[in-house]
PDB file of C-alpha atoms in Angstrom:
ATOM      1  CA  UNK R   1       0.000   0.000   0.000  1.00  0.00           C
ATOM      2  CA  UNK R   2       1.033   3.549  -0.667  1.00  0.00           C
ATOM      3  CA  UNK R   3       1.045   4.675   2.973  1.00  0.00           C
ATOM      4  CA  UNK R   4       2.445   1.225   4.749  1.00  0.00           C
ATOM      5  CA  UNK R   5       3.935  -1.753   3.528  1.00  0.00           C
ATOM      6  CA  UNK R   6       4.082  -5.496   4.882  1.00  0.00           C
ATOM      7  CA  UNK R   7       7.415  -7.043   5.474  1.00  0.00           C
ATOM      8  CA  UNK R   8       8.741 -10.485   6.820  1.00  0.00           C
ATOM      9  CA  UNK R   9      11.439 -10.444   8.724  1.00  0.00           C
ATOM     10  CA  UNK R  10      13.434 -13.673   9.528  1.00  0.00           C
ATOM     11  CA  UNK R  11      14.399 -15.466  12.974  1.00  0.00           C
ATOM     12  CA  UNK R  12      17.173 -13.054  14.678  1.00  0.00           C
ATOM     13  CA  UNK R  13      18.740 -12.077  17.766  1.00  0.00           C
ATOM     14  CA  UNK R  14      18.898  -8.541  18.986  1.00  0.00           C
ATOM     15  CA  UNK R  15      20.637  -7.297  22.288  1.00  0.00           C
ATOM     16  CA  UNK R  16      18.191  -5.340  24.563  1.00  0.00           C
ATOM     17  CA  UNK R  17      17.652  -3.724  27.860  1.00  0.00           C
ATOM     18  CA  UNK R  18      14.219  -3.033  29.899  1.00  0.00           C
ATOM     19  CA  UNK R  19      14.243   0.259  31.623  1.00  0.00           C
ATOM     20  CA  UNK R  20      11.459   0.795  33.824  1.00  0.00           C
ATOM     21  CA  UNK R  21       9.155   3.751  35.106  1.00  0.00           C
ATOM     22  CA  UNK R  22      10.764   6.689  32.629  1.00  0.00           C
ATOM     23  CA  UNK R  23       9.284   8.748  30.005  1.00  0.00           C
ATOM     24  CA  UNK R  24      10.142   7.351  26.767  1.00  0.00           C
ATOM     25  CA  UNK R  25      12.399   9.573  25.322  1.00  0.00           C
ATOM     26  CA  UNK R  26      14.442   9.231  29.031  1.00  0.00           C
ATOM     27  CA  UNK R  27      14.189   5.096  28.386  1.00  0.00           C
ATOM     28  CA  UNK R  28      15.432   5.485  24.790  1.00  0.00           C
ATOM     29  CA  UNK R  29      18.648   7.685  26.469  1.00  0.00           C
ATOM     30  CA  UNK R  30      19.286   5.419  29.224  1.00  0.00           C
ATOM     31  CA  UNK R  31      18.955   2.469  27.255  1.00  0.00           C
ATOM     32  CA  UNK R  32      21.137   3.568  24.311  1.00  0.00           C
ATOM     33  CA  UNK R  33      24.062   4.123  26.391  1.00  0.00           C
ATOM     34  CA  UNK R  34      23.967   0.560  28.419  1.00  0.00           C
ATOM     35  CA  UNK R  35      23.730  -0.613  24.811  1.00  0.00           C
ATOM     36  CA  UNK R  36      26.192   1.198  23.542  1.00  0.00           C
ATOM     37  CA  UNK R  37      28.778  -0.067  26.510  1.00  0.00           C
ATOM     38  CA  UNK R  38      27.964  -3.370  25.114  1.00  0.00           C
ATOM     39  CA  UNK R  39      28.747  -3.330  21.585  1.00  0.00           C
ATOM     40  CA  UNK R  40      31.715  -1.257  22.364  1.00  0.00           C
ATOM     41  CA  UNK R  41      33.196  -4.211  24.783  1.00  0.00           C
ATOM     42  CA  UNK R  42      31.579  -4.353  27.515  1.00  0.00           C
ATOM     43  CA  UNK R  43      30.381  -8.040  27.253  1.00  0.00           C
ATOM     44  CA  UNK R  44      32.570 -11.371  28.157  1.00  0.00           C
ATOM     45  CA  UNK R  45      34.374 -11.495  25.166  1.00  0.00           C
ATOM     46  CA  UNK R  46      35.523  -7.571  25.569  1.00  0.00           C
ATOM     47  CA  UNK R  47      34.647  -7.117  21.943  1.00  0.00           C
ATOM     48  CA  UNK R  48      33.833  -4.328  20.132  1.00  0.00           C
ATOM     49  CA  UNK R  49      30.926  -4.736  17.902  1.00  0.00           C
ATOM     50  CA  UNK R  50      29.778  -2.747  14.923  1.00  0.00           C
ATOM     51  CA  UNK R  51      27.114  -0.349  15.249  1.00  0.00           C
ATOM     52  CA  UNK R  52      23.798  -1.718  13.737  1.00  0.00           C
ATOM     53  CA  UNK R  53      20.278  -0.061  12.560  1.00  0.00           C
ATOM     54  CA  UNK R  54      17.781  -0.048  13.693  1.00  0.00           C
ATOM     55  CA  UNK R  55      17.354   0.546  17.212  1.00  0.00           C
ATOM     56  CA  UNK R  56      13.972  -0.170  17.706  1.00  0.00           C
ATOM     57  CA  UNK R  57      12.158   0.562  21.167  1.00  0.00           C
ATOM     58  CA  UNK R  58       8.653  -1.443  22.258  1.00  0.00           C
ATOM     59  CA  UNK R  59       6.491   0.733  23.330  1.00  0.00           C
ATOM     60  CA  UNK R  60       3.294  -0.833  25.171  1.00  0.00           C
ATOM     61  CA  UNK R  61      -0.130   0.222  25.613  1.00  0.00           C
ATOM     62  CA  UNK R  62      -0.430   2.113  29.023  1.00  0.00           C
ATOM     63  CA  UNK R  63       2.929   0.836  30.500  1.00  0.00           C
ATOM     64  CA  UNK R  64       6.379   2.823  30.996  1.00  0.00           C
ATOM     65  CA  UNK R  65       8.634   0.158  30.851  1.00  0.00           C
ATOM     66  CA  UNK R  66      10.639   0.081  27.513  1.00  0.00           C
ATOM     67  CA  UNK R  67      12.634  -2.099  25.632  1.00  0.00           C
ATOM     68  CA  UNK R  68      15.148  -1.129  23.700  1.00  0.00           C
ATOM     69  CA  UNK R  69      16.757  -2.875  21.327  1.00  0.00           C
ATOM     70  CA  UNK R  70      20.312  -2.913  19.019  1.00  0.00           C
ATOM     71  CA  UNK R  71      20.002  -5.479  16.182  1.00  0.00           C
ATOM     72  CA  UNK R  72      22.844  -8.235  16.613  1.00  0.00           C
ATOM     73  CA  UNK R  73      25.160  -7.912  13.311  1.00  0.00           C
ATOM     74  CA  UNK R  74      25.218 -11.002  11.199  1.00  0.00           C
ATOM     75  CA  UNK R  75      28.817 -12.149  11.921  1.00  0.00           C
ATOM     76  CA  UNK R  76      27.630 -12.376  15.432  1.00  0.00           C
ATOM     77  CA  UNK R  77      23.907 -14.134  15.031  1.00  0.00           C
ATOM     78  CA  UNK R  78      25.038 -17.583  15.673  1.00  0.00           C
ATOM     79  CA  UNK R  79      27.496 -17.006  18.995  1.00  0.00           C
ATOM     80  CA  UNK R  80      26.785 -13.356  20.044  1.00  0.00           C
ATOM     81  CA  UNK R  81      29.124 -12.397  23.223  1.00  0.00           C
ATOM     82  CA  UNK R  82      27.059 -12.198  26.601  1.00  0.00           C
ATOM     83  CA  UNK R  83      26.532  -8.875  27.949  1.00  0.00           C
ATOM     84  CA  UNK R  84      28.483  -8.495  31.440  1.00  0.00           C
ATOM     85  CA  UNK R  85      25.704  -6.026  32.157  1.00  0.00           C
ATOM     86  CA  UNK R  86      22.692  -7.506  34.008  1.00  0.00           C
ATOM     87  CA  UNK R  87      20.410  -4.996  32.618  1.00  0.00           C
ATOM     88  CA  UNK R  88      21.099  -6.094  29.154  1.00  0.00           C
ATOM     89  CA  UNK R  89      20.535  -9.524  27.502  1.00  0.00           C
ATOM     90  CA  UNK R  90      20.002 -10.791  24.171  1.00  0.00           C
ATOM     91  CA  UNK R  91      16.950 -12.456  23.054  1.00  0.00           C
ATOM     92  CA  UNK R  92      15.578 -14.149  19.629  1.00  0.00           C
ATOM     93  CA  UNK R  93      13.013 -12.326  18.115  1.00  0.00           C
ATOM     94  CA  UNK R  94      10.842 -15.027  16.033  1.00  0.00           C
ATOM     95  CA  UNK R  95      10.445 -14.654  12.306  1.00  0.00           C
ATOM     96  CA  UNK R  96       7.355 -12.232  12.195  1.00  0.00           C
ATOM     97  CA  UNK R  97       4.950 -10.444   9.584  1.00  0.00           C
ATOM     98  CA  UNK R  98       5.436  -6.360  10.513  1.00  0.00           C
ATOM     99  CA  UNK R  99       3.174  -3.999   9.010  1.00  0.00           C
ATOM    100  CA  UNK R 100       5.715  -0.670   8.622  1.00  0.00           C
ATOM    101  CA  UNK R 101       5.271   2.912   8.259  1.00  0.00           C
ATOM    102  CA  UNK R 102       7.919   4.979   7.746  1.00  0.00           C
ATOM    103  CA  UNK R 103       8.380   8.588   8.164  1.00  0.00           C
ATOM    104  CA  UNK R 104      11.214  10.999   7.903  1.00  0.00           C
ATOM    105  CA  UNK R 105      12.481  13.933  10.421  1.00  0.00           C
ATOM    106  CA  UNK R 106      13.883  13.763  14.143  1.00  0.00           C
ATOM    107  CA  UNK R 107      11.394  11.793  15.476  1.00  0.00           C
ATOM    108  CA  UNK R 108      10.003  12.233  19.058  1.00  0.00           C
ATOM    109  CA  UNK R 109       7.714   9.836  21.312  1.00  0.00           C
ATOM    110  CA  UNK R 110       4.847  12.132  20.381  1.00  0.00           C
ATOM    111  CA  UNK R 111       5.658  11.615  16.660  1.00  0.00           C
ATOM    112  CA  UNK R 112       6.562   7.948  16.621  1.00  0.00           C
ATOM    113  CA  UNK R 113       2.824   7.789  18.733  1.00  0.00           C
ATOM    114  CA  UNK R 114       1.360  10.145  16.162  1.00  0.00           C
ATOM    115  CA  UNK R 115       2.726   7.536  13.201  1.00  0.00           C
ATOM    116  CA  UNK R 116       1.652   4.522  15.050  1.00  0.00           C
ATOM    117  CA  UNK R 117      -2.283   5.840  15.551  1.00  0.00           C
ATOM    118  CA  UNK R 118      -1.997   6.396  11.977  1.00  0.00           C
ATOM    119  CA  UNK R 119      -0.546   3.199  10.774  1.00  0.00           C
ATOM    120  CA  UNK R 120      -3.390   1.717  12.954  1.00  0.00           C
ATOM    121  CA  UNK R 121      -6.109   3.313  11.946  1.00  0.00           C
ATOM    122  CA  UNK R 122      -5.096   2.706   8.356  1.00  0.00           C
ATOM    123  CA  UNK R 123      -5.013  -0.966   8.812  1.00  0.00           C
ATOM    124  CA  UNK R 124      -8.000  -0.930  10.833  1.00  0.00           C
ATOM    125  CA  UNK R 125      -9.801   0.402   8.071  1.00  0.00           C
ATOM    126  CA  UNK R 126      -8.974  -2.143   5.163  1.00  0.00           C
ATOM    127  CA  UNK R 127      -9.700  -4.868   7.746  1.00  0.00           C
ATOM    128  CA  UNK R 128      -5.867  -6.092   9.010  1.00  0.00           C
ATOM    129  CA  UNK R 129      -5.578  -7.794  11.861  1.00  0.00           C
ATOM    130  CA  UNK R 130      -2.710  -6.653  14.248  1.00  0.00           C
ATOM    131  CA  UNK R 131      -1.705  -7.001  17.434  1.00  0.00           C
ATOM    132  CA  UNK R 132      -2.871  -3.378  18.759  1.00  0.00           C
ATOM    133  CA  UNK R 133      -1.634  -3.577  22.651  1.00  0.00           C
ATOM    134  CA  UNK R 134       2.036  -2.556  21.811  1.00  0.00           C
ATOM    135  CA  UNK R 135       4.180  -1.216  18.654  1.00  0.00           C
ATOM    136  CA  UNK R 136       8.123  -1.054  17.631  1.00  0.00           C
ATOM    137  CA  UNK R 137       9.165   2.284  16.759  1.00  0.00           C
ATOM    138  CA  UNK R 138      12.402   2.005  14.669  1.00  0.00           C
ATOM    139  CA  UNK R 139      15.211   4.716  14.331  1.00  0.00           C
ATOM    140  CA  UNK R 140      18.100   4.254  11.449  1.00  0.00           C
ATOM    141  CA  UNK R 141      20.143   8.096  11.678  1.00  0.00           C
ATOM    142  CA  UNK R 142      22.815   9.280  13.895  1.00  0.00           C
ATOM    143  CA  UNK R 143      21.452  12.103  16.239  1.00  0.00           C
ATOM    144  CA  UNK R 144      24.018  13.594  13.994  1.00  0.00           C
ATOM    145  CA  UNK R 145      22.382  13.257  10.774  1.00  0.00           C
ATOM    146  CA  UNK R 146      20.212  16.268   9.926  1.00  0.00           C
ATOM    147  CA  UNK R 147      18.706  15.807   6.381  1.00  0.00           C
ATOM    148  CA  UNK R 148      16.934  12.604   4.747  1.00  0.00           C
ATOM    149  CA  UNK R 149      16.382  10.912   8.314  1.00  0.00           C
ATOM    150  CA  UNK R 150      14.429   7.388   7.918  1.00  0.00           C
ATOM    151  CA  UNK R 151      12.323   6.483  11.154  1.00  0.00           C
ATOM    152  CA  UNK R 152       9.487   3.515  10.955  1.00  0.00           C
ATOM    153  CA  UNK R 153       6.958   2.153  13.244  1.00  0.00           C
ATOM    154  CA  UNK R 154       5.999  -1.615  12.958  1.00  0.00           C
ATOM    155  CA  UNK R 155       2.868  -3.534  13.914  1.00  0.00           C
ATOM    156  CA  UNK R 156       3.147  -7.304  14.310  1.00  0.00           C
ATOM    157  CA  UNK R 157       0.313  -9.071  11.898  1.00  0.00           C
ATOM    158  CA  UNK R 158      -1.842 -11.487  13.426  1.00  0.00           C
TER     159      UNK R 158
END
């Protein structure tokens, strides 16, 4: 469709971190950094790992705890090093249908909402089914990165 599309996305492990009881955009800062430490050695092998995209954050209906979320690069799906962080762990997402809008600009909690009511309501109305009680929002820039900035937010099919 013009204003979504519907991808499948395979079996694939991401590294991630919960952080509790914070506004969204304070989650997304905390939890950047502790994932950040990983990738740049702080895990049992002391390795440095490249930086991926995208860092995705689940955001749930009504709740304010947060995952974020660093996409494990492919050299490292099989055996990725263990985080020496107890706050951050890696977990298998499950090959999965995602219904995806994406949007451009520096996007804020209130925007990636804004997108995901949208996306919703879009699908609602040519009769998807989704699961409703929580949605991915997606980032791909460096903060850095002023111009042509790709953000998505993804709906798991039913």
């Amino acid at each position: 469709a013009k204003d979504y599309e519907l991808r499948q996305y395979e079996t694939a492990k991401w590294v991630s971190t919960v952080i509790r009881g914070e506004t969204q955009k304070e989650a997304m800062r905390q939890g950047f950094w502790k994932l950040f430490h990983y990738i740049q050695g702080k895990n049992e092998k002391e390795m440095k790992i490249d930086m991926t995209v995208p860092v995705t954050c689940l955001v749930k209906s009504g709740c304010t705890d947060f995952k974020i979320s660093f996409f494990v690069p492919f050299e490292h799906q099989d055996c990725p090093p263990q985080p020496t962080d107890s706050d951050v762990f890696i977990e298998e997402r499950k090959a999965a249908a995602l219904f995806v809008r994406s949007f451009g600009g520096f996007a804020s909690p209130e925007k990636y909402a804004e997108e995901a009511d949208t996306l919703a309501r879009t699908l609602r109305n040519r009769g998807q089914s989704f699961h409703e009680d929580f949605f991915y929002t997606a980032g791909y820039d460096s903060p850095f990165k002023v111009f042509n900035r790709h953000n998505e937010v993804w709906y798991f099919k039913k």
